[in-house]
Amino acid sequence: MEILIELKTALKERRGKGTFSQELKEEDSISGTISCDEESIKDSGDIEQGLENSTNELNRIEMEEFSDSPKSCELGKSMRMKKEDRNLRSFSDRVINCQGKNLRIHIPLTNPTRTFSAISYLLWDDLVNQSSKKCGPEGNKLHINKKKLRHAEKMIRGAFIELYKGLGYLKTYRNLNMLAFAKILKKFDKVTNKQVRPIYLRVVESSYFNSSDKALKLADEVEELFVKHFAEDDKRKAMKYLKPTQRKESNSVTFFIGLFTGCFVALFIGYVIMAHITGMYSSESDAMYMETVYPVLRQVHNLKKNMFSLLFLHFFLYGCNIVMWRKTRINYSFIFELSPTKELKYSDVFLICTTSMAAVVGILFVHLSLVAKGYSYAQVQSIPGLLVLGFILVLVFPFNIMYKSSRYRFLSVLRNIVLSPLYKVVMLDFFMADQLCSQVPMLRNLEYVACYFITGSYKTQDYQYCMRNTYYRDLAYAVSFLPYYWRAMQCARRWFDEGHNSHLINLGKYVSAMLAAGAKVAYEKEKNAGWLCLVVAMSSIATIYQLYWDFVKDWGLLQFNSRNPWLRDELMLRKKFIYFFSMGLNLVLRLAWLQTVVHYNFERVDYRVTMLFLAALEVVRRGQWNFYRLENEHLNNAGKFRAVKTVPLPFHEVNEQD
């Protein structure tokens, strides 16, 4: 904090002297330099967008190198890293000497810009070592980038917030222990008919654990510093960061959930009746309607599945997961690092689901009505595309309404997944990537809709154009592989960061899934006995691999030495048969790939309905997997003391010999 204050003071002094014009010009840039004579070291970083609240941004904020005034800071040989330490894990260490203290600024390789910056720093450092000169008192130059300084301030602010929160937890912990002592002694007196409670309580209350006010004074000191340096002496503003208030449950949300649920049911019944009257879903149905309008709700070609139904079914199950997590006291907010003031409650999730599905069915009802009245497809063909475009626009809507923080957090997670392994992987990232592995039909459906409308096929009603296009078919197969590829790259990045071989084994699971998917693609092109045997073999290996990882690694079950046979020692659910039922259900749903081999057709059931049902089963399987995955993570956090959040600071003092 002292270093930050000195830097801000130096910044104000230079601005007052009129020497800050160059920094003002560089304010929009990312680079900043600290140079001495002919020696300069440049480093670049990225600026994280304000998609979340300040606390959540701290884990991804740029850490740059800062210095005080030229009189008190010297840039010497300590800036050069030792040759034996030059690797990607230590590229980001910088050492400067400020007021006689060695300070190391660590830049974690958490995103692509920092990674490329570390590599460029290595190359630049080699050039500096070849032409380095000693710094003279007249040659010192200092360039302070305003944005970098603001990011350092944001990081330190987050550290104060976490410290203040931790002190609050410590105070609560002490109060709970005192309450426990009082209740235990009260129960003891009641059972033994003795009066020892006052004697023991006098000892406990006088203990250092209860009588010390060190934590309270430290909390007051943190609060005072935060109000002074981060809230402009506005205590109310400071308390919004230090003690954020959670959003209260609103009765209006419950009302609108019921309202939109009723609208959805009524519109859906009306749509089914009208579709039956017009014969749209019969064997002699209008092929144009089934292949152009229905794709908005279902996947064409060999994956005829309902895109929006699968998407919102998945979201609905997430809301059910939140209900169960809260009921069993699984701290999902901490595990996902969600903001307590902006996280989605289960009621918000249900509201989004009911509203979206009511809008989808309502628009389809209007579209079918126009078709039944005799309007040409050329006049109404753009309605399904506008529906998809509308949902995309809502997702990126820039104004602070309709859960902006959650929408932008979702987009940032998708960015991290797509750019794997360039971003550091956190729990929410690979959890979302696992969800995408169950939404391959939705991704392929979205690809078809994009092709159909972007290529202008909707104008000529040529719904088979994309299917005839070789590039589209190849891209469709690639889309089927992408979720597994992203997840495999995340495993590789976690192995690189943490060094645990278990991540490599997990990577093998997704590689086996890609090989099985590749065998299915080859079998669809050339249906012969050889490819069929290969599909069965690869799919069986992948299924066994996935089942083992689900039960043992992700769920922590099948522990033979556990006090709960075939389960784990600690269970959040009281009824043990639920775990066995879930394992059996997971086994059955994992075998859904057999339908792609046997191609069994149910009598009087359209194949579209069959494939939609199988896709929905995979989403249901993922929904139950989510609960047990978070349960195991929660128990590991509590059992292995991993429930700790640390916020790195930009300035670290190190020993001279380091």
CSV table of C-alpha atoms in Angstrom, one decimal, residues 220-239 242:
chain,number,residue,atom,x,y,z
A,220,ASP,CA,-11.0,-1.2,12.0
A,221,GLU,CA,-7.6,-0.4,10.5
A,222,VAL,CA,-8.4,-2.1,7.2
A,223,GLU,CA,-11.7,-0.2,7.1
A,224,GLU,CA,-10.0,3.1,7.8
A,225,LEU,CA,-7.4,2.6,5.1
A,226,PHE,CA,-10.0,1.5,2.6
A,227,VAL,CA,-12.2,4.5,3.2
A,228,LYS,CA,-9.3,6.8,2.9
A,229,HIS,CA,-7.5,5.4,-0.2
A,230,PHE,CA,-10.2,3.6,-2.1
A,231,ALA,CA,-13.5,5.3,-1.3
A,232,GLU,CA,-12.5,9.0,-1.2
A,233,ASP,CA,-13.4,9.2,2.5
A,234,ASP,CA,-16.9,8.0,1.8
A,235,LYS,CA,-17.7,5.3,4.3
A,236,ARG,CA,-21.0,4.3,2.7
A,237,LYS,CA,-19.2,3.7,-0.6
A,238,ALA,CA,-16.5,1.7,1.1
A,239,MET,CA,-19.1,-0.5,2.9
A,242,LEU,CA,-16.3,-4.4,2.3
